[in-house]
Every structure is written in structure tokens, then in C-alpha cells.
């Protein structure tokens, strides 16, 4: 899921140069909206990275350093499977929703680019005639 979202944001960065070439007014609003979406996705991905850092720090606190601490019950340790599941549940749901939005937007943007190319080719043919 993470890879799909990051691939979309990178793809939008590549398309950013294309927006300067497009002078068709109706499409500018769609492109601006996709840039706003990418800004939001960057923010959510930074929240994901923050969660990973917190989990990593909790894992280092949980890791037994001596044999004496390895015999303590799991409930007293910092990170259990239950706690891990609870901490990651919200982010998993966010990632699923982000992937769904990214897939929908990507398909619409791809159709928009195809339409722009088709319109350009029709304009070129009409200019040749």
C-alpha cells in the first residue's frame, strides 16, 4: 500500500512539468486538485513514518537485555502484539483509503491525458486541412 501511494506522488511530480504545457482551462482545475491531493498524501506518509519511529523505539524498550528480564510476563513489556495491532489499526485503514483514492484519481488522470492527446491530434489534423 505504501509503495502505491509513494509511486503516485512521484508520478505526479513528473506530470507537474506537463501542466505547464497544457493550456486547456477545464483540465487545470483537475491538475490543481491532484497537486492538493499529493500534498495531503505527503502529510499522511510523514505521519506513517512517525508511527514507524515510535514503534521502533517501543521495540527497543521491549527487547530483553538480560536473562532476568526475559522471564517477565508479556503484559509488563512495552510492546505486545495486541498493542501493536491497536497502534497500527488506524494507519492501516488510512492507507487502504489512500490507495483507493490514488487508484481512482490515477485512472481519471490517465483518461484526461488521453483525451488531451486526442484533442491535440484532432486540432493538428484540422490545422493541416
C-alpha positions as a printed Julia matrix, in Angstrom:
129×3 Matrix{Float64}:
   0.0     0.0     0.0
   2.81    2.37    0.91
   4.52    1.75   -2.42
   1.38    2.53   -4.42
   0.89    5.85   -2.64
   4.52    6.9    -2.99
   4.58    5.84   -6.65
   1.53    8.03   -7.29
   3.11   11.07   -5.64
   6.32   10.56   -7.63
   4.32   10.19  -10.83
   2.51   13.45  -10.1
   5.85   15.19   -9.64
   6.79   14.01  -13.14
   3.47   15.23  -14.53
   3.96   18.62  -12.89
   6.08   19.71  -15.84
   3.34   18.64  -18.2
   0.82   21.01  -16.58
   2.81   23.97  -17.87
   2.33   22.71  -21.41
  -1.43   22.25  -21.03
  -3.35   25.42  -21.73
  -6.86   23.95  -21.7
  -8.83   25.62  -18.92
 -11.1    22.75  -17.75
  -8.14   20.49  -17.06
  -6.2    22.99  -14.94
  -8.64   22.59  -12.04
  -8.26   18.8   -12.08
  -4.47   19.07  -12.11
  -4.53   21.56   -9.23
  -6.76   19.22   -7.25
  -4.33   16.35   -7.8
  -1.49   18.54   -6.53
  -3.54   19.26   -3.39
  -4.12   15.54   -3.0
  -0.37   14.91   -3.26
   0.25   17.48   -0.52
  -2.23   15.66    1.72
  -0.66   12.28    0.87
   2.79   13.61    1.78
   1.42   14.7     5.14
  -0.16   11.3     5.81
   3.02    9.5     4.76
   5.0    11.61    7.22
   2.52   10.52    9.92
   3.18    6.92    8.84
   6.93    7.45    9.21
   6.36    8.97   12.64
   4.36    5.89   13.69
   7.17    3.63   12.48
   9.68    5.61   14.54
   7.52    5.31   17.65
   7.07    1.58   17.12
  10.79    1.13   16.61
  11.54    2.97   19.85
   8.96    0.84   21.68
  10.55   -2.32   20.29
  13.95   -1.25   21.58
  12.42   -0.68   25.02
  10.74   -4.08   24.91
  13.8    -6.07   23.84
  15.25   -8.02   26.78
  18.8    -7.04   27.67
  19.48   -9.72   30.26
  18.17  -13.15   31.04
  16.39  -11.83   34.12
  14.09   -9.63   32.07
  13.33  -12.36   29.55
  11.27  -14.17   32.19
   8.92  -11.24   32.85
   5.38  -11.64   31.55
   4.46  -10.13   28.18
   1.86   -7.82   29.75
   4.51   -5.8    31.56
   6.64   -5.27   28.46
   6.27   -2.13   26.35
   5.04   -3.61   23.07
   2.78   -6.63   22.72
   1.06   -7.98   19.63
  -2.23   -6.58   20.89
  -0.74   -3.12   21.4
   0.96   -3.31   18.01
  -2.35   -4.14   16.37
  -4.14   -1.3    18.12
  -1.45    1.25   17.25
  -1.37    0.28   13.58
  -5.11   -0.22   13.0
  -5.91    3.42   12.23
  -2.93    3.8     9.9
  -3.85    0.6     8.06
  -7.34    1.96    7.44
  -5.91    5.29    6.29
  -3.54    3.52    3.92
  -6.36    1.44    2.44
  -8.41    4.57    1.82
  -5.43    6.41    0.36
  -4.72    3.54   -2.03
  -8.35    3.52   -3.18
  -8.31    7.28   -3.76
  -4.95    7.09   -5.55
  -6.18    4.35   -7.87
  -9.35    6.29   -8.71
  -7.51    9.56   -9.31
  -4.81    7.85  -11.34
  -7.35    6.26  -13.68
  -9.15    9.59  -14.12
  -5.91   11.45  -14.77
  -4.82    8.83  -17.29
  -8.12    9.24  -19.13
  -7.69   13.01  -19.01
  -4.2    12.78  -20.54
  -5.51   10.51  -23.29
  -8.3    12.99  -24.02
  -5.8    15.86  -24.18
  -3.64   13.92  -26.63
  -6.7    13.06  -28.71
  -7.81   16.71  -28.75
  -4.31   17.82  -29.71
  -4.2    15.35  -32.58
  -7.63   16.49  -33.82
  -6.51   20.11  -33.65
  -3.35   19.24  -35.55
  -5.31   17.4   -38.25
  -7.8    20.26  -38.61
  -4.93   22.72  -38.96
  -3.4    20.61  -41.72
  -6.6    20.57  -43.78
